[in-house]
PDB file of N, CA and C in Angstrom:
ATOM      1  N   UNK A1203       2.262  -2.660  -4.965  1.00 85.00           N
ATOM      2  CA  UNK A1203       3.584  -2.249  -5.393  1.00 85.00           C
ATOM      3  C   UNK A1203       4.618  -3.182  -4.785  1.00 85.00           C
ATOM      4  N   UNK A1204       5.755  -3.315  -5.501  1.00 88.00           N
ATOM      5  CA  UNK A1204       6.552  -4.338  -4.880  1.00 88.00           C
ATOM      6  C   UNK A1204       7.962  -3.623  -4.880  1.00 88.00           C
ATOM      7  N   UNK A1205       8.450  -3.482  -3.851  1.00 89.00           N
ATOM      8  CA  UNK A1205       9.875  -2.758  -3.365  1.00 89.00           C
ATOM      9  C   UNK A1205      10.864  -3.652  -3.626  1.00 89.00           C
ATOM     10  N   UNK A1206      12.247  -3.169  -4.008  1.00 91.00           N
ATOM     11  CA  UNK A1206      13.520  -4.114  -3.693  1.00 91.00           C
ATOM     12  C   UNK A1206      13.557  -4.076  -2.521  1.00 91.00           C
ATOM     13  N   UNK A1207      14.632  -5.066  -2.280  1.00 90.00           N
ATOM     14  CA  UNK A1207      14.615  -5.958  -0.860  1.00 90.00           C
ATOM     15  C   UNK A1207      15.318  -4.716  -0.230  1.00 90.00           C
ATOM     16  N   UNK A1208      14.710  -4.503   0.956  1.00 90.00           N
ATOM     17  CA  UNK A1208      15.191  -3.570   1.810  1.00 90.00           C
ATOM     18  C   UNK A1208      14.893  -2.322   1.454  1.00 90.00           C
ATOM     19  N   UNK A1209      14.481  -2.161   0.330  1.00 93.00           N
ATOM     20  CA  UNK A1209      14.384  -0.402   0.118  1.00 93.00           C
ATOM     21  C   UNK A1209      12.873  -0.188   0.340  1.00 93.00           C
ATOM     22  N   UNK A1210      12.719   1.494   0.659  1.00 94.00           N
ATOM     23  CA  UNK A1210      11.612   2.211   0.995  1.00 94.00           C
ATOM     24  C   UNK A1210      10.861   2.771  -0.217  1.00 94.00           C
ATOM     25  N   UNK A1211      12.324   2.464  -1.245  1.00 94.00           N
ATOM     26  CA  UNK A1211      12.387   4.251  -2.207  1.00 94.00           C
ATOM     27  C   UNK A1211      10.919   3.933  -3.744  1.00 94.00           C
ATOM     28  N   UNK A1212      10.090   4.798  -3.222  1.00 94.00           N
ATOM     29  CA  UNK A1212       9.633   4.397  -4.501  1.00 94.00           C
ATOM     30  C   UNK A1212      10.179   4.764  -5.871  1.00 94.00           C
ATOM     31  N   UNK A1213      10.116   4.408  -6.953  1.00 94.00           N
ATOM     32  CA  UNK A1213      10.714   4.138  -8.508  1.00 94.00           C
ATOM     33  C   UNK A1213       9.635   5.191  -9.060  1.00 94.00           C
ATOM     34  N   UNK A1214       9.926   6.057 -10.149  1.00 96.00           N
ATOM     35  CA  UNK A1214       9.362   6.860 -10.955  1.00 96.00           C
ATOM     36  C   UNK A1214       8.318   5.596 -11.412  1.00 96.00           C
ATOM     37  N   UNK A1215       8.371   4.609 -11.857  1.00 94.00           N
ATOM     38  CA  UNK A1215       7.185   3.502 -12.455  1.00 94.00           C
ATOM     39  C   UNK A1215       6.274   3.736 -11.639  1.00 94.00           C
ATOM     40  N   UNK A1216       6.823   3.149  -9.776  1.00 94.00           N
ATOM     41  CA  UNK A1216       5.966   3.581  -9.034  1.00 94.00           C
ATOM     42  C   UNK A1216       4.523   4.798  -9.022  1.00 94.00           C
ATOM     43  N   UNK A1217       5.781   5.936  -9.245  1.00 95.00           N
ATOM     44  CA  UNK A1217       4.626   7.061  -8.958  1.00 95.00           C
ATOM     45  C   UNK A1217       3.827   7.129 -10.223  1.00 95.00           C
ATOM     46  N   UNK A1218       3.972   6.308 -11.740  1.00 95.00           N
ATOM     47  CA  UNK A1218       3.415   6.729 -12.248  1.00 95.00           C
ATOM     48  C   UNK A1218       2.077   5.892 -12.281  1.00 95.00           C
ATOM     49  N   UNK A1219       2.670   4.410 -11.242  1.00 93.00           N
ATOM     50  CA  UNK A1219       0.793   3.523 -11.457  1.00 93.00           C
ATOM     51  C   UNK A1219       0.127   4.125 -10.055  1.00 93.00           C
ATOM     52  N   UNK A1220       0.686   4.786  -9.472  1.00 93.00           N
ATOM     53  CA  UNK A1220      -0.342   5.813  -8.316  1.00 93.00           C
ATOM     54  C   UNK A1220      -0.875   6.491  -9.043  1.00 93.00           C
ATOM     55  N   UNK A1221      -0.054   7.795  -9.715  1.00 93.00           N
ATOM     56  CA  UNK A1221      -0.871   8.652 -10.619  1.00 93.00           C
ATOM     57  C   UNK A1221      -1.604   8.110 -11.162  1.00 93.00           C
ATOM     58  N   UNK A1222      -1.755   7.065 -11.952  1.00 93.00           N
ATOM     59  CA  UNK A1222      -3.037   6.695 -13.132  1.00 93.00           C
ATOM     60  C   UNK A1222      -3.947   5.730 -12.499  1.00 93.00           C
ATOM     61  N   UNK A1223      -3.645   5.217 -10.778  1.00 90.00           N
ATOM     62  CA  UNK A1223      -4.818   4.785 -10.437  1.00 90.00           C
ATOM     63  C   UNK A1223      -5.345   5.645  -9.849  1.00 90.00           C
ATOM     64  N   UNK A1224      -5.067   6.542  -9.345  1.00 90.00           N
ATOM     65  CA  UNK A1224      -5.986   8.224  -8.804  1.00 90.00           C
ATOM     66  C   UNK A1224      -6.420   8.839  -9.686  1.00 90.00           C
ATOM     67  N   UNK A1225      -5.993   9.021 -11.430  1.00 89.00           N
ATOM     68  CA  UNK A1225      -6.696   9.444 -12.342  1.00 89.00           C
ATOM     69  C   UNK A1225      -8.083   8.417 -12.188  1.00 89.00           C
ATOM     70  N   UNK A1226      -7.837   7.293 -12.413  1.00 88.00           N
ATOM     71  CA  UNK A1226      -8.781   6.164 -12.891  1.00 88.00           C
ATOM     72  C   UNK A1226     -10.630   6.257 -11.635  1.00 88.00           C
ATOM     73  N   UNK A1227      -9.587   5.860 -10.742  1.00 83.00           N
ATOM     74  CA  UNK A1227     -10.541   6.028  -9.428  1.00 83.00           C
ATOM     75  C   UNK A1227     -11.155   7.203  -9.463  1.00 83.00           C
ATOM     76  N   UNK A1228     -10.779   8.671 -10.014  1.00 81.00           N
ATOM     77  CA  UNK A1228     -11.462   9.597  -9.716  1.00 81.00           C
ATOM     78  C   UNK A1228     -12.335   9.860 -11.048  1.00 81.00           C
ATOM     79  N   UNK A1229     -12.214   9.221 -12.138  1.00 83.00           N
ATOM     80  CA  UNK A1229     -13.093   9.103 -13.432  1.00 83.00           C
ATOM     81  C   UNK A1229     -14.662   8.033 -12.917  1.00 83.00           C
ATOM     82  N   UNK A1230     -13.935   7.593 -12.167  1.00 80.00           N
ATOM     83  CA  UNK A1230     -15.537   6.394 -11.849  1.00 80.00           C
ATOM     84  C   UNK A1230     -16.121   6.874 -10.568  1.00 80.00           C
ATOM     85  N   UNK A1231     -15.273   7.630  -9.617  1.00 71.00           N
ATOM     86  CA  UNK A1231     -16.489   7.893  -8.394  1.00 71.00           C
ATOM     87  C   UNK A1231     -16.109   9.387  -7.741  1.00 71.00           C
ATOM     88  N   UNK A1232     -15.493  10.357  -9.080  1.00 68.00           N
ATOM     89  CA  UNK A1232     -15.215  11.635  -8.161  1.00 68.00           C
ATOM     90  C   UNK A1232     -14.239  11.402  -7.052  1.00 68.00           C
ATOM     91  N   UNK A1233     -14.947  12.145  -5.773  1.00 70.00           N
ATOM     92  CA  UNK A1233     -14.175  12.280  -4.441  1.00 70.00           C
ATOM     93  C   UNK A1233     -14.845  10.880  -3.324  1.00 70.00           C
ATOM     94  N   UNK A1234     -15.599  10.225  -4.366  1.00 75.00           N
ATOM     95  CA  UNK A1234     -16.219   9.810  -3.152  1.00 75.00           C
ATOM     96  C   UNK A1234     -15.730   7.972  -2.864  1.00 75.00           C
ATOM     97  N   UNK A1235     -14.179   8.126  -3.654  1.00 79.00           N
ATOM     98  CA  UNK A1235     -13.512   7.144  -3.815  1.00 79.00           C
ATOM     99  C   UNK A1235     -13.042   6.411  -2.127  1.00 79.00           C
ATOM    100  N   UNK A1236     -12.259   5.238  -1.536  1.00 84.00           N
ATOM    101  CA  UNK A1236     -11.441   5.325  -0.533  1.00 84.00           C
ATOM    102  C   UNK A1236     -10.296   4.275  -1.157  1.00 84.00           C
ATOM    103  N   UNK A1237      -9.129   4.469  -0.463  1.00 88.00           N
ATOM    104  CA  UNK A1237      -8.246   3.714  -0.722  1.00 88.00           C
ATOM    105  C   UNK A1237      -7.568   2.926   0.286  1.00 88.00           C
ATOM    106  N   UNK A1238      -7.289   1.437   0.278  1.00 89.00           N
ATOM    107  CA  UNK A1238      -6.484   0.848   1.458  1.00 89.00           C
ATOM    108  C   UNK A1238      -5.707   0.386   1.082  1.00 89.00           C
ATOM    109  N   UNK A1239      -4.845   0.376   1.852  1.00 90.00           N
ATOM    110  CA  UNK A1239      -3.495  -0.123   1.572  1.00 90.00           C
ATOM    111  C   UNK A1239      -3.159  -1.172   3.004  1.00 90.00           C
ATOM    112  N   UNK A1240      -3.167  -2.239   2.130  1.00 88.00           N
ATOM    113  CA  UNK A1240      -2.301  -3.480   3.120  1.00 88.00           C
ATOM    114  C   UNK A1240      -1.281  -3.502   2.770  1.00 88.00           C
ATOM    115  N   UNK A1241      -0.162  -4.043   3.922  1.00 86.00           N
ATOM    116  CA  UNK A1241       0.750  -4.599   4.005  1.00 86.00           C
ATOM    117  C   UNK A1241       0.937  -6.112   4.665  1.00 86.00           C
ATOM    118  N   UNK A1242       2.235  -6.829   4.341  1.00 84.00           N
ATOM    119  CA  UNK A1242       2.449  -7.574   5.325  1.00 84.00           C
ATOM    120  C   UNK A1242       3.259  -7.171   6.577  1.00 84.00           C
ATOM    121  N   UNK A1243       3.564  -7.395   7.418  1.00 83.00           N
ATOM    122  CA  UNK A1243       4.282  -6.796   8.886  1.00 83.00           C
ATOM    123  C   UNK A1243       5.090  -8.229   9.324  1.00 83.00           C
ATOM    124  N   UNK A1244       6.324  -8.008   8.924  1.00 82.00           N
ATOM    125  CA  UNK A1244       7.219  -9.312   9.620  1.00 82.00           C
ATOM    126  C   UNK A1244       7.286  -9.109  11.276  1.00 82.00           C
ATOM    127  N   UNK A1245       7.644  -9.895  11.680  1.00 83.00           N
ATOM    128  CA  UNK A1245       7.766 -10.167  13.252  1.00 83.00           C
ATOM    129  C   UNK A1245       8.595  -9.467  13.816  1.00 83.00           C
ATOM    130  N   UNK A1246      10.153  -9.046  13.062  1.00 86.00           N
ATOM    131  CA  UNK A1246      10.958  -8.548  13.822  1.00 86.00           C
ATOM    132  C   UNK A1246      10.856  -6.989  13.823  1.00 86.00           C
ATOM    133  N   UNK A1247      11.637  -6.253  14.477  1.00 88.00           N
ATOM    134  CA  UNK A1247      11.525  -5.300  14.543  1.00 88.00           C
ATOM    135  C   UNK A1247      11.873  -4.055  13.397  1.00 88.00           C
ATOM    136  N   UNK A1248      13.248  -4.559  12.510  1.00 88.00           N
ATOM    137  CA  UNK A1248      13.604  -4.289  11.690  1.00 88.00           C
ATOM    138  C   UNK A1248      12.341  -4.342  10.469  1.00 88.00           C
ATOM    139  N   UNK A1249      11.877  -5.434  10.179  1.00 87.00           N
ATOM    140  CA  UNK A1249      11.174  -5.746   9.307  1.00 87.00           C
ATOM    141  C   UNK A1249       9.297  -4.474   9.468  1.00 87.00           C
ATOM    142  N   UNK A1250       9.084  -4.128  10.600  1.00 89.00           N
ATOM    143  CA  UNK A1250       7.732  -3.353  10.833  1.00 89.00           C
ATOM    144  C   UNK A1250       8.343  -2.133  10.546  1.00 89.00           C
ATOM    145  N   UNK A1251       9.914  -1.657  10.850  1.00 92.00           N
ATOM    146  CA  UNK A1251       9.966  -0.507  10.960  1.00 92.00           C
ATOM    147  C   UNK A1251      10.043  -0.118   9.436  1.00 92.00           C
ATOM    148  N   UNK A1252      10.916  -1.364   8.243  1.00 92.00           N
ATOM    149  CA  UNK A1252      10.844  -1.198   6.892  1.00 92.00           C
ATOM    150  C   UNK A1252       9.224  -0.949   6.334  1.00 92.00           C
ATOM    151  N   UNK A1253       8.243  -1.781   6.844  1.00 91.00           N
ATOM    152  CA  UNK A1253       7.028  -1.559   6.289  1.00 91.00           C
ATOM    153  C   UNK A1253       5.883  -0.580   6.817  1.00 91.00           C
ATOM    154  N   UNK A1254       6.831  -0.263   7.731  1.00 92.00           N
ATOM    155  CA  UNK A1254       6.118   1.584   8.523  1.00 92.00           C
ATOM    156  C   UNK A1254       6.565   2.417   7.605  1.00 92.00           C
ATOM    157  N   UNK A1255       7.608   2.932   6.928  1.00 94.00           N
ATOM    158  CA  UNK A1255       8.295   3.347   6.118  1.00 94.00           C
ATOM    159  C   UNK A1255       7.664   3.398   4.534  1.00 94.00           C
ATOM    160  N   UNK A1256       7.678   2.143   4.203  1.00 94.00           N
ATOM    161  CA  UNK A1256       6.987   2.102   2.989  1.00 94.00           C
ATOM    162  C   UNK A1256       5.664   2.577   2.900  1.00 94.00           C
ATOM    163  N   UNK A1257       4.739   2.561   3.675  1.00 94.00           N
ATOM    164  CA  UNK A1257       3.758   2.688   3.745  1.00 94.00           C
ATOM    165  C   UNK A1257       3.364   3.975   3.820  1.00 94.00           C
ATOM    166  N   UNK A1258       4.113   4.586   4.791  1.00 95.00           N
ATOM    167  CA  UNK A1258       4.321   6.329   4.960  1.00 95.00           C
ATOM    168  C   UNK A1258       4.823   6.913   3.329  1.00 95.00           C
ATOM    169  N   UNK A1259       5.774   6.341   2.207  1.00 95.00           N
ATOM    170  CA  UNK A1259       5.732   6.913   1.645  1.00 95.00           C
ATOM    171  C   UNK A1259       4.830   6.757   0.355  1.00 95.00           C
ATOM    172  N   UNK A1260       3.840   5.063   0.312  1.00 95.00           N
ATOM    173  CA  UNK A1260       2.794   5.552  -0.542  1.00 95.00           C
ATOM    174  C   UNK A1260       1.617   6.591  -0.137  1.00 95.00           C
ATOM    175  N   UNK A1261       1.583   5.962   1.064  1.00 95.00           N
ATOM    176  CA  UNK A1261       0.261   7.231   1.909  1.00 95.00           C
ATOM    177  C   UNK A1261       0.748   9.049   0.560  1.00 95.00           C
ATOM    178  N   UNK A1262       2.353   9.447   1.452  1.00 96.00           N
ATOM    179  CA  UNK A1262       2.544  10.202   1.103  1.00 96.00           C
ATOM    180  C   UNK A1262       2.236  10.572  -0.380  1.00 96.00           C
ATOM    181  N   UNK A1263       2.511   9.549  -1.519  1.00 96.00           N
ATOM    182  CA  UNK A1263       2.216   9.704  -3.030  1.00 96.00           C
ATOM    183  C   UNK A1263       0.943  10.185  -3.349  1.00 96.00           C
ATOM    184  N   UNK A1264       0.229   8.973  -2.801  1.00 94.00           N
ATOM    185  CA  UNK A1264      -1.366   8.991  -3.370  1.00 94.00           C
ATOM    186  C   UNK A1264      -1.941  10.195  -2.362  1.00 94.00           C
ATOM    187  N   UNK A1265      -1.411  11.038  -1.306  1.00 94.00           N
ATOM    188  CA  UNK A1265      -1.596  12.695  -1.380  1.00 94.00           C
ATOM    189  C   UNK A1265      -1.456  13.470  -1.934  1.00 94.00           C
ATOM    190  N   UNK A1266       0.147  13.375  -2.382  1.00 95.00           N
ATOM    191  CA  UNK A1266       0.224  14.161  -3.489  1.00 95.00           C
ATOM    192  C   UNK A1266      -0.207  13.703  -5.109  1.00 95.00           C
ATOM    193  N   UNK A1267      -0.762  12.564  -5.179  1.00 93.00           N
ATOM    194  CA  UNK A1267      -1.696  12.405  -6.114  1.00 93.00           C
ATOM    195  C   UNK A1267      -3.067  13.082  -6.251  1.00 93.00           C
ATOM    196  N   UNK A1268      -3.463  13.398  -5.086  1.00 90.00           N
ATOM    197  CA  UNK A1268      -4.672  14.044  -4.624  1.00 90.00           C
ATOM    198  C   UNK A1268      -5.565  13.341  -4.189  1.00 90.00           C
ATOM    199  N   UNK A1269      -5.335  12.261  -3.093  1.00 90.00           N
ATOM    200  CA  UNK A1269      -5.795  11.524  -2.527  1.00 90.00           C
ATOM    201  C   UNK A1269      -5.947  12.580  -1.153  1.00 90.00           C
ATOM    202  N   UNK A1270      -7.604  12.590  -0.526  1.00 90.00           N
ATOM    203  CA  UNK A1270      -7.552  13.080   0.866  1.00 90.00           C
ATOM    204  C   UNK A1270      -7.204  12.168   1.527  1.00 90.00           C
ATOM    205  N   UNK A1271      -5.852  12.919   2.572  1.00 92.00           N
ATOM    206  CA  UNK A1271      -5.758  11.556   3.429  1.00 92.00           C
ATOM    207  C   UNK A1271      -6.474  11.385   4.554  1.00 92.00           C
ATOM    208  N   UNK A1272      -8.207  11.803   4.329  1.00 91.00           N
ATOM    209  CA  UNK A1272      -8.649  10.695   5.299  1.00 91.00           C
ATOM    210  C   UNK A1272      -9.354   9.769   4.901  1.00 91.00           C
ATOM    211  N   UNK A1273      -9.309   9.656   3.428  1.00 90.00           N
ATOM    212  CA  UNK A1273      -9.385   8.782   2.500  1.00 90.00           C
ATOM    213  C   UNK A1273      -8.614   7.791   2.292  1.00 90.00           C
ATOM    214  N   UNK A1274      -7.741   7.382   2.770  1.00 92.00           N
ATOM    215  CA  UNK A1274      -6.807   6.424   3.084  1.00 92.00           C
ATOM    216  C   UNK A1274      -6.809   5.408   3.938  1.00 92.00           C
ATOM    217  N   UNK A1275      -7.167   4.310   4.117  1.00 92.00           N
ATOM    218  CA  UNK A1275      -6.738   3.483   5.365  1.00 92.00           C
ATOM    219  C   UNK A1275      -5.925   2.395   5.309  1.00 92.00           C
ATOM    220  N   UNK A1276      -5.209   2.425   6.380  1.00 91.00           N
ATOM    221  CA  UNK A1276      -3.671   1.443   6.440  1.00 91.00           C
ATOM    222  C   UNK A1276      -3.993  -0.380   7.224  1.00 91.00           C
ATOM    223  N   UNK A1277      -3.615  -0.941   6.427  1.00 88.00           N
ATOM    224  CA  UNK A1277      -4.186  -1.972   7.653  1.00 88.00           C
ATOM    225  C   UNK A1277      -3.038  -2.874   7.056  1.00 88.00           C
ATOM    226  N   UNK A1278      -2.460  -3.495   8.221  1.00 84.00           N
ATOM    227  CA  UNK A1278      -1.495  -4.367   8.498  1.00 84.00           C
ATOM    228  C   UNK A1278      -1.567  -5.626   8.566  1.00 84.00           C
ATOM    229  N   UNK A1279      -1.142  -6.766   8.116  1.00 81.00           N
ATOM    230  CA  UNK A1279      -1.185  -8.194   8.560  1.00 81.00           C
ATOM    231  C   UNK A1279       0.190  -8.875   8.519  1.00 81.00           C
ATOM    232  N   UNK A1280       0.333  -9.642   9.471  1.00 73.00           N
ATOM    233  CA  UNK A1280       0.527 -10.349   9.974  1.00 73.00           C
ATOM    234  C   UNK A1280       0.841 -11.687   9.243  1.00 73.00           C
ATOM    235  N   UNK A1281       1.633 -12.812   9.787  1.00 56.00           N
ATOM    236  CA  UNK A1281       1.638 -13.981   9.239  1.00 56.00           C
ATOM    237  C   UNK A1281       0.614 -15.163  10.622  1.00 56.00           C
ATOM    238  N   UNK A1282      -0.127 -14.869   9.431  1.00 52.00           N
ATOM    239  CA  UNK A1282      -1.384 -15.738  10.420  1.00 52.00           C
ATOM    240  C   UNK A1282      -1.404 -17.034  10.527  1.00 52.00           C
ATOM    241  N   UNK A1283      -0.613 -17.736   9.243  1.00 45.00           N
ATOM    242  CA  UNK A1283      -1.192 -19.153   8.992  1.00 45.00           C
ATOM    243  C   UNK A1283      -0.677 -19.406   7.373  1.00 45.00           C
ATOM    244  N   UNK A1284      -1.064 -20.335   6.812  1.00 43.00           N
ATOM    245  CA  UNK A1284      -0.701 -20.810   5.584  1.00 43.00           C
ATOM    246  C   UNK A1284      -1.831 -20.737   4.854  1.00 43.00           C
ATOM    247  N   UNK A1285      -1.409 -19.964   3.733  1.00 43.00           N
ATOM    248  CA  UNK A1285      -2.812 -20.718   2.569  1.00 43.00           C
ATOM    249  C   UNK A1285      -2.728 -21.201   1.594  1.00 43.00           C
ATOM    250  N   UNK A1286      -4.008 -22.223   1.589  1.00 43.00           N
ATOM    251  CA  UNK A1286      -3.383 -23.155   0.304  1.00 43.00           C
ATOM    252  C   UNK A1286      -4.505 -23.071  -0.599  1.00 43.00           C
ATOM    253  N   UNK A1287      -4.207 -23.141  -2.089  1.00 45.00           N
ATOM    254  CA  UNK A1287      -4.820 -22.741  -3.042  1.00 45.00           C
ATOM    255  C   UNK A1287      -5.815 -24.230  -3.585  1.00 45.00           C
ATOM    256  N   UNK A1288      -6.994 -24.359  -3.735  1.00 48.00           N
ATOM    257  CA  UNK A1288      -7.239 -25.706  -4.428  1.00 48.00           C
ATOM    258  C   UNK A1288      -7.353 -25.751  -5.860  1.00 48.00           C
ATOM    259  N   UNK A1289      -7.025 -24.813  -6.299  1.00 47.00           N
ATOM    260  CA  UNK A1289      -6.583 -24.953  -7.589  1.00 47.00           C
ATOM    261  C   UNK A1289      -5.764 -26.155  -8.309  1.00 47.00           C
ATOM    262  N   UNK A1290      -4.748 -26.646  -7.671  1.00 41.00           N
ATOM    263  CA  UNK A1290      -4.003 -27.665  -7.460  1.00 41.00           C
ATOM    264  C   UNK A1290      -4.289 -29.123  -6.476  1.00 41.00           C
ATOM    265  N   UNK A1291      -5.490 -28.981  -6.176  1.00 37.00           N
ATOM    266  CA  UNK A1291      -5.854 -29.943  -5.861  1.00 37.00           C
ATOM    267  C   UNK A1291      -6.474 -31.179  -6.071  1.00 37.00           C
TER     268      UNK A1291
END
């Protein structure tokens, strides 16, 4: 999902490609689905606390999608390094 700059708020579009990937996911494996959710995590402080935020409120969706949330896992990164594609090479 991709947020405007600075905002948390998810968009009705939003909730509706949660809803139809929790329909989807639960047509191919029941309950015995999991879901992760990465982010990136900027350096400053401002920037982790925006993507603590966001993150809390897809968690929150894809619950009330009917996602168990211990079916959920959050994992964070970092700016590690550069990557370069060789596609263009």
């Amino acid at each position: 999902l991709s947020f405007a700059p600075k905002s948390t708020r998810l968009t009705e579009a939003h909730l509706a490609d949660i809803h139809d990937m929790v329909c989807h996911l639960a047509d191919l494996g029941g309950d015995e689905f999991r879901v992760e959710l990465r982010a990136y995590v900027g350096r400053k402080m401002s920037q982790q606390k925006l993507t603590d935020l966001r993150l809390r409120n897809v968690k929150n969706a894809l619950i009330d999608a009917g996602v168990p949330k211990r079916h959920i896992r959050i994992r964070r990164e970092g700016a590690k390094g550069v990557m370069l594609s060789r596609d263009n090479i």
